[in-house]
Amino acid sequence: MPNQMTKEIMSALRDHFVARQHELLALTCALVETESPSGDKDGSSAVVSLLASAAGSIGAVNSVERITSEDFGEHVRIRAFAGENEAAPIVILGHTDTVHPRGAVKERPWRAEGNRIYGPGIFDMKANLALALEALRACEATEACPQSPVTILLTCDEESGSPSGRPLIEAEAKNARAVLVLEPSAAGGRVKTARKGTGMFTIKVHGRAAHAGLEPEKGVSAVLELARQTIRLHNLNNPATGTTVMVTVAHGGTHSNVVPDEAEAEIDVRFSSAVEAGRIENAIVNLKPFDERAQLTISGGINRPPLERTALVASLYERARELASLLDFELGEASVGGASDGNFVGALGVPVLDGLGIEGDGAHAAHEHIIVDNIARQGAVLSGLIATL
Ligand SMILES: [Zn+2]
């Protein structure tokens, strides 16, 4: 460890988060109430303004750069603890967009209930944006001064597959000492040491319309063809290797008395290894129609590579676990099906630890919430990592 961590310093970090919990939650509340569904440029900019102004009050922050994304709003890159330090930076990765449409906060407003706080996008991941800024403050306020510069990169299009965020993430990650990803933790606050990769495909079927009652034999049903392709696609599932293929959205046809000449479906694909990714992609792009009179058009492809639990990932997890044990809690790990921007980083061979966000549940769902009692210890682990990597 370049910076030896002690029980005293970890306790001081935790105490810092306890003392600042009110401010942390106030910023979180402002972020939640400023809705930023992925692709909503005004919402994105408004959230970035809140973050930029919060970052501006932290002494360790050297610069705040707002980076325009044409279709999604603004990314923000915050550099801290830079000074003369030429060591490779620690990169903290997060996203400011959510899956919740505008109006969700009106329907399900910020609500504290016992140990939980509910709010659209709070768990994935607005509370974690506030946590990251507070971690800088915690390091500054205690004896946990980082050995390396810290870069916080918050992108605005993660929930849309990161089309404009990805090159920024890869550019920062490439030179990083380690990348810490603020995605929601798994049940019980566990970090994520493996994630499946994802692919998204669309299949369009072109058939031929005809009167469904008078001369159905002249038609070619695109819906029937799509149904048969759906079964074929589901046969690609392989639970033993963790591969899943699912037709998630399907529609077709025009009127109840017409043989449907068009049908379309979206396909969600997940895999744990690059080999499986290749197998599935190959099978999908080479689909042939059952009825030769029908035509298939396939688009899409592999979106995120799998995040595999390499030795680098495992050693970073081990470090986090040691820090947690100084606060007498056992930090678990999980392997999950959902992908994140951590997948891009893992594929670069950079040490990455994902799922470092605050404990909670219900990401993307109506019951999305965080658990308040464990914010301080999770903040301490994040700060401890920043201080010792
Ligand atoms: Zn997320």
mmCIF file of C-alpha atoms and ligand atoms in Angstrom:
data_model
loop_
_atom_site.group_PDB
_atom_site.id
_atom_site.type_symbol
_atom_site.label_atom_id
_atom_site.label_comp_id
_atom_site.label_asym_id
_atom_site.label_seq_id
_atom_site.Cartn_x
_atom_site.Cartn_y
_atom_site.Cartn_z
ATOM 1 C CA MET A 1 0.000 0.000 0.000
ATOM 2 C CA PRO A 2 1.549 3.336 -0.933
ATOM 3 C CA ASN A 3 -0.494 4.895 1.850
ATOM 4 C CA GLN A 4 -0.945 2.788 4.948
ATOM 5 C CA MET A 5 -4.512 2.842 6.135
ATOM 6 C CA THR A 6 -5.319 2.575 9.817
ATOM 7 C CA LYS A 7 -8.429 1.923 11.824
ATOM 8 C CA GLU A 8 -8.187 5.500 13.141
ATOM 9 C CA ILE A 9 -8.158 7.080 9.682
ATOM 10 C CA MET A 10 -10.993 4.870 8.425
ATOM 11 C CA SER A 11 -13.013 5.822 11.495
ATOM 12 C CA ALA A 12 -12.269 9.501 10.870
ATOM 13 C CA LEU A 13 -13.491 9.107 7.283
ATOM 14 C CA ARG A 14 -16.678 7.445 8.459
ATOM 15 C CA ASP A 15 -17.217 10.160 11.068
ATOM 16 C CA HIS A 16 -16.784 12.760 8.340
ATOM 17 C CA PHE A 17 -19.639 11.211 6.364
ATOM 18 C CA VAL A 18 -21.821 10.994 9.462
ATOM 19 C CA ALA A 19 -21.206 14.670 10.193
ATOM 20 C CA ARG A 20 -21.865 15.698 6.594
ATOM 21 C CA GLN A 21 -24.825 13.391 5.923
ATOM 22 C CA HIS A 22 -27.317 16.231 6.008
ATOM 23 C CA GLU A 23 -25.440 18.162 3.277
ATOM 24 C CA LEU A 24 -24.872 15.012 1.245
ATOM 25 C CA LEU A 25 -28.581 14.232 1.280
ATOM 26 C CA ALA A 26 -29.505 17.840 0.492
ATOM 27 C CA LEU A 27 -27.395 17.697 -2.681
ATOM 28 C CA THR A 28 -28.836 14.278 -3.501
ATOM 29 C CA CYS A 29 -32.359 15.655 -3.134
ATOM 30 C CA ALA A 30 -31.585 18.563 -5.473
ATOM 31 C CA LEU A 31 -30.128 16.125 -8.009
ATOM 32 C CA VAL A 32 -33.171 13.823 -7.827
ATOM 33 C CA GLU A 33 -35.623 16.710 -8.158
ATOM 34 C CA THR A 34 -33.735 17.963 -11.224
ATOM 35 C CA GLU A 35 -34.932 15.261 -13.573
ATOM 36 C CA SER A 36 -32.458 14.060 -16.191
ATOM 37 C CA PRO A 37 -33.858 11.209 -18.274
ATOM 38 C CA SER A 38 -31.261 9.981 -20.753
ATOM 39 C CA GLY A 39 -31.423 12.205 -23.841
ATOM 40 C CA ASP A 40 -33.024 15.184 -22.063
ATOM 41 C CA LYS A 41 -30.421 17.859 -22.760
ATOM 42 C CA ASP A 42 -31.886 20.539 -20.501
ATOM 43 C CA GLY A 43 -32.169 18.113 -17.585
ATOM 44 C CA SER A 44 -28.612 16.953 -18.148
ATOM 45 C CA SER A 45 -27.229 20.504 -18.133
ATOM 46 C CA ALA A 46 -29.210 21.420 -15.027
ATOM 47 C CA VAL A 47 -27.810 18.445 -13.110
ATOM 48 C CA VAL A 48 -24.280 19.274 -14.255
ATOM 49 C CA SER A 49 -24.757 22.851 -13.037
ATOM 50 C CA LEU A 50 -25.644 21.558 -9.563
ATOM 51 C CA LEU A 51 -22.593 19.306 -9.519
ATOM 52 C CA ALA A 52 -20.259 21.990 -10.845
ATOM 53 C CA SER A 53 -21.338 24.410 -8.173
ATOM 54 C CA ALA A 54 -20.975 21.768 -5.432
ATOM 55 C CA ALA A 55 -17.509 20.828 -6.725
ATOM 56 C CA GLY A 56 -16.509 24.484 -6.786
ATOM 57 C CA SER A 57 -16.700 24.633 -2.999
ATOM 58 C CA ILE A 58 -14.189 21.786 -2.499
ATOM 59 C CA GLY A 59 -10.609 22.943 -1.954
ATOM 60 C CA ALA A 60 -9.036 19.831 -3.517
ATOM 61 C CA VAL A 61 -10.810 20.409 -6.836
ATOM 62 C CA ASN A 62 -8.505 21.796 -9.535
ATOM 63 C CA SER A 63 -10.867 22.023 -12.481
ATOM 64 C CA VAL A 64 -14.430 21.351 -13.569
ATOM 65 C CA GLU A 65 -14.908 20.831 -17.315
ATOM 66 C CA ARG A 66 -18.324 20.634 -18.932
ATOM 67 C CA ILE A 67 -18.182 18.656 -22.163
ATOM 68 C CA THR A 68 -21.067 19.009 -24.594
ATOM 69 C CA SER A 69 -22.692 15.874 -25.963
ATOM 70 C CA GLU A 70 -24.731 16.788 -29.023
ATOM 71 C CA ASP A 71 -27.609 14.414 -28.398
ATOM 72 C CA PHE A 72 -27.579 13.948 -24.627
ATOM 73 C CA GLY A 73 -26.561 17.166 -22.887
ATOM 74 C CA GLU A 74 -23.307 17.508 -20.978
ATOM 75 C CA HIS A 75 -20.665 15.260 -19.480
ATOM 76 C CA VAL A 76 -18.630 16.659 -16.601
ATOM 77 C CA ARG A 77 -14.997 15.963 -15.703
ATOM 78 C CA ILE A 78 -13.677 17.046 -12.324
ATOM 79 C CA ARG A 79 -9.968 16.923 -11.579
ATOM 80 C CA ALA A 80 -8.774 17.014 -7.967
ATOM 81 C CA PHE A 81 -5.601 16.552 -5.920
ATOM 82 C CA ALA A 82 -3.611 17.244 -9.092
ATOM 83 C CA GLY A 83 -1.030 19.884 -8.110
ATOM 84 C CA GLU A 84 2.473 18.797 -9.096
ATOM 85 C CA ASN A 85 1.470 15.168 -8.857
ATOM 86 C CA GLU A 86 2.379 13.268 -12.006
ATOM 87 C CA ALA A 87 1.267 9.820 -10.829
ATOM 88 C CA ALA A 88 -1.362 8.006 -12.889
ATOM 89 C CA PRO A 89 -4.781 9.212 -11.724
ATOM 90 C CA ILE A 90 -7.508 7.311 -9.978
ATOM 91 C CA VAL A 91 -10.658 7.616 -12.064
ATOM 92 C CA ILE A 92 -14.108 7.625 -10.485
ATOM 93 C CA LEU A 93 -16.809 6.884 -13.011
ATOM 94 C CA GLY A 94 -20.496 7.661 -12.847
ATOM 95 C CA HIS A 95 -23.441 8.880 -14.898
ATOM 96 C CA THR A 96 -25.915 11.716 -14.480
ATOM 97 C CA ASP A 97 -28.736 10.351 -16.659
ATOM 98 C CA THR A 98 -31.584 8.168 -15.421
ATOM 99 C CA VAL A 99 -34.231 5.934 -17.000
ATOM 100 C CA HIS A 100 -37.105 7.811 -15.362
ATOM 101 C CA PRO A 101 -39.154 10.080 -17.656
ATOM 102 C CA ARG A 102 -39.930 13.667 -16.728
ATOM 103 C CA GLY A 103 -42.844 13.763 -14.315
ATOM 104 C CA ALA A 104 -41.661 10.704 -12.359
ATOM 105 C CA VAL A 105 -40.630 12.899 -9.421
ATOM 106 C CA LYS A 106 -44.078 14.447 -9.300
ATOM 107 C CA GLU A 107 -45.631 10.979 -9.192
ATOM 108 C CA ARG A 108 -43.130 9.567 -6.720
ATOM 109 C CA PRO A 109 -41.524 12.478 -4.844
ATOM 110 C CA TRP A 110 -38.501 12.323 -2.537
ATOM 111 C CA ARG A 111 -39.731 10.410 0.497
ATOM 112 C CA ALA A 112 -37.889 9.348 3.649
ATOM 113 C CA GLU A 113 -39.368 6.326 5.375
ATOM 114 C CA GLY A 114 -37.413 4.995 8.326
ATOM 115 C CA ASN A 115 -34.021 3.916 7.093
ATOM 116 C CA ARG A 116 -34.876 4.409 3.423
ATOM 117 C CA ILE A 117 -35.151 7.326 1.050
ATOM 118 C CA TYR A 118 -37.145 6.857 -2.129
ATOM 119 C CA GLY A 119 -36.836 8.883 -5.322
ATOM 120 C CA PRO A 120 -36.514 8.265 -9.075
ATOM 121 C CA GLY A 121 -32.841 7.781 -9.943
ATOM 122 C CA ILE A 122 -31.636 8.097 -6.335
ATOM 123 C CA PHE A 123 -29.982 4.653 -6.237
ATOM 124 C CA ASP A 124 -28.884 4.609 -9.901
ATOM 125 C CA MET A 125 -27.128 6.864 -9.214
ATOM 126 C CA LYS A 126 -27.754 10.389 -8.047
ATOM 127 C CA ALA A 127 -26.902 9.738 -4.392
ATOM 128 C CA ASN A 128 -23.568 8.354 -5.569
ATOM 129 C CA LEU A 129 -22.693 11.557 -7.405
ATOM 130 C CA ALA A 130 -23.021 13.397 -4.111
ATOM 131 C CA LEU A 131 -21.034 10.602 -2.424
ATOM 132 C CA ALA A 132 -18.136 11.020 -4.871
ATOM 133 C CA LEU A 133 -17.857 14.758 -4.237
ATOM 134 C CA GLU A 134 -18.076 14.183 -0.507
ATOM 135 C CA ALA A 135 -15.284 11.592 -0.748
ATOM 136 C CA LEU A 136 -12.955 14.328 -2.052
ATOM 137 C CA ARG A 137 -13.946 16.504 0.862
ATOM 138 C CA ALA A 138 -13.450 13.623 3.297
ATOM 139 C CA CYS A 139 -9.922 12.940 2.021
ATOM 140 C CA GLU A 140 -9.125 16.616 2.288
ATOM 141 C CA ALA A 141 -10.525 16.963 5.799
ATOM 142 C CA THR A 142 -8.797 13.917 7.303
ATOM 143 C CA GLU A 143 -5.288 12.485 7.134
ATOM 144 C CA ALA A 144 -6.293 10.430 4.105
ATOM 145 C CA CYS A 145 -4.563 12.562 1.481
ATOM 146 C CA PRO A 146 -4.476 10.724 -1.877
ATOM 147 C CA GLN A 147 -1.107 9.770 -3.382
ATOM 148 C CA SER A 148 -2.459 10.173 -6.902
ATOM 149 C CA PRO A 149 -4.550 12.769 -8.690
ATOM 150 C CA VAL A 150 -8.256 11.960 -8.792
ATOM 151 C CA THR A 151 -10.518 12.407 -11.814
ATOM 152 C CA ILE A 152 -14.287 12.142 -11.479
ATOM 153 C CA LEU A 153 -15.908 11.577 -14.862
ATOM 154 C CA LEU A 154 -19.703 11.696 -14.946
ATOM 155 C CA THR A 155 -21.250 10.969 -18.316
ATOM 156 C CA CYS A 156 -24.775 11.770 -19.464
ATOM 157 C CA ASP A 157 -25.680 8.856 -21.764
ATOM 158 C CA GLU A 158 -24.960 5.640 -19.844
ATOM 159 C CA GLU A 159 -28.595 4.565 -19.825
ATOM 160 C CA SER A 160 -28.585 4.885 -23.628
ATOM 161 C CA GLY A 161 -25.511 2.680 -24.108
ATOM 162 C CA SER A 162 -22.906 5.488 -23.786
ATOM 163 C CA PRO A 163 -22.550 6.420 -27.474
ATOM 164 C CA SER A 164 -20.865 9.744 -26.686
ATOM 165 C CA GLY A 165 -19.531 8.900 -23.212
ATOM 166 C CA ARG A 166 -17.595 5.829 -24.242
ATOM 167 C CA PRO A 167 -14.629 7.538 -25.970
ATOM 168 C CA LEU A 168 -14.246 9.887 -22.977
ATOM 169 C CA ILE A 169 -14.347 6.982 -20.537
ATOM 170 C CA GLU A 170 -11.818 4.978 -22.502
ATOM 171 C CA ALA A 171 -9.468 7.958 -22.846
ATOM 172 C CA GLU A 172 -9.476 8.535 -19.067
ATOM 173 C CA ALA A 173 -9.389 4.859 -18.125
ATOM 174 C CA LYS A 174 -6.457 4.019 -20.394
ATOM 175 C CA ASN A 175 -4.052 6.055 -18.271
ATOM 176 C CA ALA A 176 -5.646 5.324 -14.913
ATOM 177 C CA ARG A 177 -4.055 3.619 -11.936
ATOM 178 C CA ALA A 178 -7.480 2.194 -11.158
ATOM 179 C CA VAL A 179 -11.105 2.909 -12.046
ATOM 180 C CA LEU A 180 -13.813 2.986 -9.373
ATOM 181 C CA VAL A 181 -17.352 2.739 -10.735
ATOM 182 C CA LEU A 182 -20.189 4.265 -8.728
ATOM 183 C CA GLU A 183 -22.951 2.020 -10.070
ATOM 184 C CA PRO A 184 -25.428 0.743 -7.457
ATOM 185 C CA SER A 185 -24.107 -1.972 -5.189
ATOM 186 C CA ALA A 186 -25.612 -5.468 -5.166
ATOM 187 C CA ALA A 187 -27.896 -6.611 -2.314
ATOM 188 C CA GLY A 188 -26.238 -6.078 1.058
ATOM 189 C CA GLY A 189 -23.931 -3.362 -0.325
ATOM 190 C CA ARG A 190 -21.740 -5.849 -2.215
ATOM 191 C CA VAL A 191 -19.425 -4.548 -4.929
ATOM 192 C CA LYS A 192 -19.567 -5.995 -8.437
ATOM 193 C CA THR A 193 -16.521 -7.909 -9.640
ATOM 194 C CA ALA A 194 -18.034 -9.404 -12.800
ATOM 195 C CA ARG A 195 -20.692 -8.230 -15.204
ATOM 196 C CA LYS A 196 -22.116 -9.787 -18.281
ATOM 197 C CA GLY A 197 -21.591 -8.130 -21.630
ATOM 198 C CA THR A 198 -24.593 -6.971 -23.624
ATOM 199 C CA GLY A 199 -25.811 -6.852 -27.171
ATOM 200 C CA MET A 200 -28.870 -5.195 -28.655
ATOM 201 C CA PHE A 201 -30.309 -6.269 -31.994
ATOM 202 C CA THR A 202 -33.401 -5.451 -34.025
ATOM 203 C CA ILE A 203 -34.972 -7.900 -36.439
ATOM 204 C CA LYS A 204 -37.343 -6.619 -39.117
ATOM 205 C CA VAL A 205 -39.467 -9.035 -41.127
ATOM 206 C CA HIS A 206 -40.950 -8.045 -44.487
ATOM 207 C CA GLY A 207 -43.783 -10.285 -45.646
ATOM 208 C CA ARG A 208 -46.672 -9.644 -48.051
ATOM 209 C CA ALA A 209 -50.104 -8.217 -47.261
ATOM 210 C CA ALA A 210 -53.320 -9.925 -48.434
ATOM 211 C CA HIS A 211 -56.942 -10.175 -47.300
ATOM 212 C CA ALA A 212 -56.901 -12.464 -44.293
ATOM 213 C CA GLY A 213 -60.263 -14.008 -45.202
ATOM 214 C CA LEU A 214 -60.544 -13.877 -48.999
ATOM 215 C CA GLU A 215 -57.085 -14.927 -50.166
ATOM 216 C CA PRO A 216 -54.735 -15.550 -47.252
ATOM 217 C CA GLU A 217 -52.641 -17.863 -49.451
ATOM 218 C CA LYS A 218 -51.410 -14.831 -51.383
ATOM 219 C CA GLY A 219 -49.993 -13.239 -48.249
ATOM 220 C CA VAL A 220 -46.796 -13.899 -46.322
ATOM 221 C CA SER A 221 -47.306 -13.329 -42.605
ATOM 222 C CA ALA A 222 -44.449 -11.347 -41.132
ATOM 223 C CA VAL A 223 -45.860 -12.063 -37.660
ATOM 224 C CA LEU A 224 -45.697 -15.828 -38.188
ATOM 225 C CA GLU A 225 -42.139 -15.545 -39.464
ATOM 226 C CA LEU A 226 -41.188 -13.390 -36.468
ATOM 227 C CA ALA A 227 -42.760 -15.891 -34.083
ATOM 228 C CA ARG A 228 -40.696 -18.719 -35.565
ATOM 229 C CA GLN A 229 -37.537 -16.592 -35.394
ATOM 230 C CA THR A 230 -38.346 -15.795 -31.766
ATOM 231 C CA ILE A 231 -38.350 -19.482 -30.877
ATOM 232 C CA ARG A 232 -35.123 -20.002 -32.814
ATOM 233 C CA LEU A 233 -33.512 -17.084 -30.958
ATOM 234 C CA HIS A 234 -34.617 -18.416 -27.577
ATOM 235 C CA ASN A 235 -32.962 -21.723 -28.421
ATOM 236 C CA LEU A 236 -29.632 -19.862 -28.360
ATOM 237 C CA ASN A 237 -29.930 -19.521 -24.576
ATOM 238 C CA ASN A 238 -27.234 -21.398 -22.692
ATOM 239 C CA PRO A 239 -27.648 -21.269 -18.901
ATOM 240 C CA ALA A 240 -24.417 -23.246 -18.349
ATOM 241 C CA THR A 241 -22.292 -20.444 -19.823
ATOM 242 C CA GLY A 242 -24.544 -17.645 -18.581
ATOM 243 C CA THR A 243 -25.698 -16.676 -22.071
ATOM 244 C CA THR A 244 -29.187 -15.224 -22.341
ATOM 245 C CA VAL A 245 -31.095 -14.254 -25.490
ATOM 246 C CA MET A 246 -34.502 -12.648 -25.082
ATOM 247 C CA VAL A 247 -36.947 -11.092 -27.552
ATOM 248 C CA THR A 248 -38.129 -8.196 -25.408
ATOM 249 C CA VAL A 249 -40.305 -6.018 -27.662
ATOM 250 C CA ALA A 250 -42.323 -7.291 -30.621
ATOM 251 C CA HIS A 251 -44.961 -5.797 -32.840
ATOM 252 C CA GLY A 252 -46.402 -6.299 -36.288
ATOM 253 C CA GLY A 253 -49.449 -6.111 -38.530
ATOM 254 C CA THR A 254 -51.814 -3.319 -39.496
ATOM 255 C CA HIS A 255 -55.474 -4.451 -39.289
ATOM 256 C CA SER A 256 -57.250 -7.452 -37.888
ATOM 257 C CA ASN A 257 -58.312 -8.623 -41.372
ATOM 258 C CA VAL A 258 -54.979 -8.233 -43.159
ATOM 259 C CA VAL A 259 -52.128 -10.730 -43.429
ATOM 260 C CA PRO A 260 -49.316 -8.729 -41.738
ATOM 261 C CA ASP A 261 -46.597 -7.629 -44.114
ATOM 262 C CA GLU A 262 -44.337 -6.109 -41.444
ATOM 263 C CA ALA A 263 -43.152 -7.222 -38.025
ATOM 264 C CA GLU A 264 -40.306 -6.144 -35.855
ATOM 265 C CA ALA A 265 -38.663 -7.199 -32.614
ATOM 266 C CA GLU A 266 -35.862 -6.144 -30.286
ATOM 267 C CA ILE A 267 -33.461 -8.721 -28.938
ATOM 268 C CA ASP A 268 -31.541 -8.407 -25.665
ATOM 269 C CA VAL A 269 -28.392 -10.529 -25.456
ATOM 270 C CA ARG A 270 -26.091 -11.137 -22.444
ATOM 271 C CA PHE A 271 -22.901 -13.196 -22.164
ATOM 272 C CA SER A 272 -20.023 -13.804 -19.748
ATOM 273 C CA SER A 273 -17.194 -14.303 -22.216
ATOM 274 C CA ALA A 274 -15.969 -12.842 -25.479
ATOM 275 C CA VAL A 275 -16.258 -16.299 -27.087
ATOM 276 C CA GLU A 276 -19.965 -16.498 -26.331
ATOM 277 C CA ALA A 277 -20.422 -12.947 -27.608
ATOM 278 C CA GLY A 278 -18.986 -14.029 -30.943
ATOM 279 C CA ARG A 279 -21.136 -17.162 -31.121
ATOM 280 C CA ILE A 280 -24.370 -15.287 -30.516
ATOM 281 C CA GLU A 281 -23.590 -12.341 -32.763
ATOM 282 C CA ASN A 282 -22.726 -14.705 -35.581
ATOM 283 C CA ALA A 283 -25.972 -16.654 -35.148
ATOM 284 C CA ILE A 284 -28.131 -13.534 -35.126
ATOM 285 C CA VAL A 285 -26.637 -11.682 -38.082
ATOM 286 C CA ASN A 286 -26.868 -14.871 -40.158
ATOM 287 C CA LEU A 287 -30.542 -15.658 -39.436
ATOM 288 C CA LYS A 288 -32.335 -16.952 -42.557
ATOM 289 C CA PRO A 289 -36.119 -16.821 -43.069
ATOM 290 C CA PHE A 290 -38.162 -20.011 -42.539
ATOM 291 C CA ASP A 291 -40.476 -18.919 -45.357
ATOM 292 C CA GLU A 292 -38.303 -18.043 -48.339
ATOM 293 C CA ARG A 293 -40.791 -15.395 -49.449
ATOM 294 C CA ALA A 294 -40.142 -13.385 -46.285
ATOM 295 C CA GLN A 295 -37.140 -11.097 -45.885
ATOM 296 C CA LEU A 296 -35.175 -10.385 -42.735
ATOM 297 C CA THR A 297 -33.211 -7.248 -41.922
ATOM 298 C CA ILE A 298 -30.987 -7.430 -38.847
ATOM 299 C CA SER A 299 -29.381 -4.408 -37.217
ATOM 300 C CA GLY A 300 -27.559 -3.724 -33.966
ATOM 301 C CA GLY A 301 -24.667 -5.603 -32.429
ATOM 302 C CA ILE A 302 -22.596 -6.198 -29.336
ATOM 303 C CA ASN A 303 -22.720 -3.098 -27.152
ATOM 304 C CA ARG A 304 -20.596 -3.802 -24.089
ATOM 305 C CA PRO A 305 -17.950 -6.493 -23.638
ATOM 306 C CA PRO A 306 -18.158 -8.625 -20.479
ATOM 307 C CA LEU A 307 -16.412 -7.379 -17.325
ATOM 308 C CA GLU A 308 -14.450 -10.443 -16.308
ATOM 309 C CA ARG A 309 -13.110 -11.048 -12.793
ATOM 310 C CA THR A 310 -9.431 -10.825 -13.641
ATOM 311 C CA ALA A 311 -6.576 -10.861 -11.096
ATOM 312 C CA LEU A 312 -6.526 -7.045 -11.309
ATOM 313 C CA VAL A 313 -10.220 -6.844 -10.435
ATOM 314 C CA ALA A 314 -9.811 -9.359 -7.617
ATOM 315 C CA SER A 315 -6.903 -7.467 -6.039
ATOM 316 C CA LEU A 316 -8.814 -4.209 -6.105
ATOM 317 C CA TYR A 317 -11.746 -5.945 -4.417
ATOM 318 C CA GLU A 318 -9.332 -7.356 -1.832
ATOM 319 C CA ARG A 319 -8.128 -3.813 -1.055
ATOM 320 C CA ALA A 320 -11.697 -2.604 -0.575
ATOM 321 C CA ARG A 321 -12.455 -5.580 1.646
ATOM 322 C CA GLU A 322 -9.437 -4.821 3.868
ATOM 323 C CA LEU A 323 -10.595 -1.218 4.244
ATOM 324 C CA ALA A 324 -14.107 -2.334 5.144
ATOM 325 C CA SER A 325 -12.742 -4.780 7.703
ATOM 326 C CA LEU A 326 -11.069 -1.854 9.491
ATOM 327 C CA LEU A 327 -14.621 -0.663 10.126
ATOM 328 C CA ASP A 328 -15.653 -4.162 11.146
ATOM 329 C CA PHE A 329 -17.823 -4.972 8.219
ATOM 330 C CA GLU A 330 -17.525 -7.672 5.617
ATOM 331 C CA LEU A 331 -17.682 -6.215 2.095
ATOM 332 C CA GLY A 332 -19.105 -8.877 -0.212
ATOM 333 C CA GLU A 333 -18.820 -9.195 -3.973
ATOM 334 C CA ALA A 334 -21.287 -10.152 -6.688
ATOM 335 C CA SER A 335 -21.346 -11.182 -10.312
ATOM 336 C CA VAL A 336 -24.318 -9.674 -12.165
ATOM 337 C CA GLY A 337 -26.129 -9.770 -15.498
ATOM 338 C CA GLY A 338 -26.461 -6.014 -15.992
ATOM 339 C CA ALA A 339 -23.680 -4.169 -17.807
ATOM 340 C CA SER A 340 -22.264 -0.740 -17.037
ATOM 341 C CA ASP A 341 -19.512 1.546 -18.274
ATOM 342 C CA GLY A 342 -17.230 -0.572 -16.071
ATOM 343 C CA ASN A 343 -17.432 -3.152 -18.858
ATOM 344 C CA PHE A 344 -15.593 -0.835 -21.273
ATOM 345 C CA VAL A 345 -12.882 -0.285 -18.673
ATOM 346 C CA GLY A 346 -12.463 -3.986 -17.897
ATOM 347 C CA ALA A 347 -11.943 -4.689 -21.585
ATOM 348 C CA LEU A 348 -8.943 -2.288 -21.572
ATOM 349 C CA GLY A 349 -7.190 -4.435 -18.951
ATOM 350 C CA VAL A 350 -7.296 -1.637 -16.346
ATOM 351 C CA PRO A 351 -8.001 -2.519 -12.672
ATOM 352 C CA VAL A 352 -11.667 -1.739 -12.093
ATOM 353 C CA LEU A 353 -14.069 -2.136 -9.193
ATOM 354 C CA ASP A 354 -17.765 -1.632 -9.895
ATOM 355 C CA GLY A 355 -20.862 -1.313 -7.735
ATOM 356 C CA LEU A 356 -19.269 1.021 -5.194
ATOM 357 C CA GLY A 357 -22.505 2.970 -4.807
ATOM 358 C CA ILE A 358 -24.641 3.402 -1.723
ATOM 359 C CA GLU A 359 -26.688 0.434 -0.569
ATOM 360 C CA GLY A 360 -30.302 0.337 -1.732
ATOM 361 C CA ASP A 361 -32.619 -1.376 -4.165
ATOM 362 C CA GLY A 362 -35.048 -0.924 -7.041
ATOM 363 C CA ALA A 363 -32.800 0.531 -9.755
ATOM 364 C CA HIS A 364 -34.981 1.581 -12.732
ATOM 365 C CA ALA A 365 -38.123 0.639 -10.762
ATOM 366 C CA ALA A 366 -40.851 2.512 -8.901
ATOM 367 C CA HIS A 367 -39.515 1.459 -5.471
ATOM 368 C CA GLU A 368 -36.006 2.796 -6.158
ATOM 369 C CA HIS A 369 -34.407 3.776 -2.840
ATOM 370 C CA ILE A 370 -31.205 4.029 -0.833
ATOM 371 C CA ILE A 371 -30.503 2.831 2.700
ATOM 372 C CA VAL A 372 -29.410 5.758 4.815
ATOM 373 C CA ASP A 373 -27.710 3.963 7.721
ATOM 374 C CA ASN A 374 -24.845 2.602 5.662
ATOM 375 C CA ILE A 375 -23.955 5.739 3.686
ATOM 376 C CA ALA A 376 -21.109 6.661 6.029
ATOM 377 C CA ARG A 377 -19.271 3.359 5.915
ATOM 378 C CA GLN A 378 -19.628 3.139 2.139
ATOM 379 C CA GLY A 379 -18.339 6.673 1.809
ATOM 380 C CA ALA A 380 -15.414 5.725 4.020
ATOM 381 C CA VAL A 381 -14.521 2.729 1.840
ATOM 382 C CA LEU A 382 -14.640 4.862 -1.319
ATOM 383 C CA SER A 383 -12.509 7.545 0.318
ATOM 384 C CA GLY A 384 -10.133 4.912 1.707
ATOM 385 C CA LEU A 385 -9.623 3.530 -1.800
ATOM 386 C CA ILE A 386 -8.929 6.997 -3.160
ATOM 387 C CA ALA A 387 -6.414 7.591 -0.375
ATOM 388 C CA THR A 388 -4.503 4.335 -0.681
ATOM 389 C CA LEU A 389 -4.460 3.295 -4.337
HETATM 390 ZN ZN ZN B 1 -26.401 3.231 -13.543
#
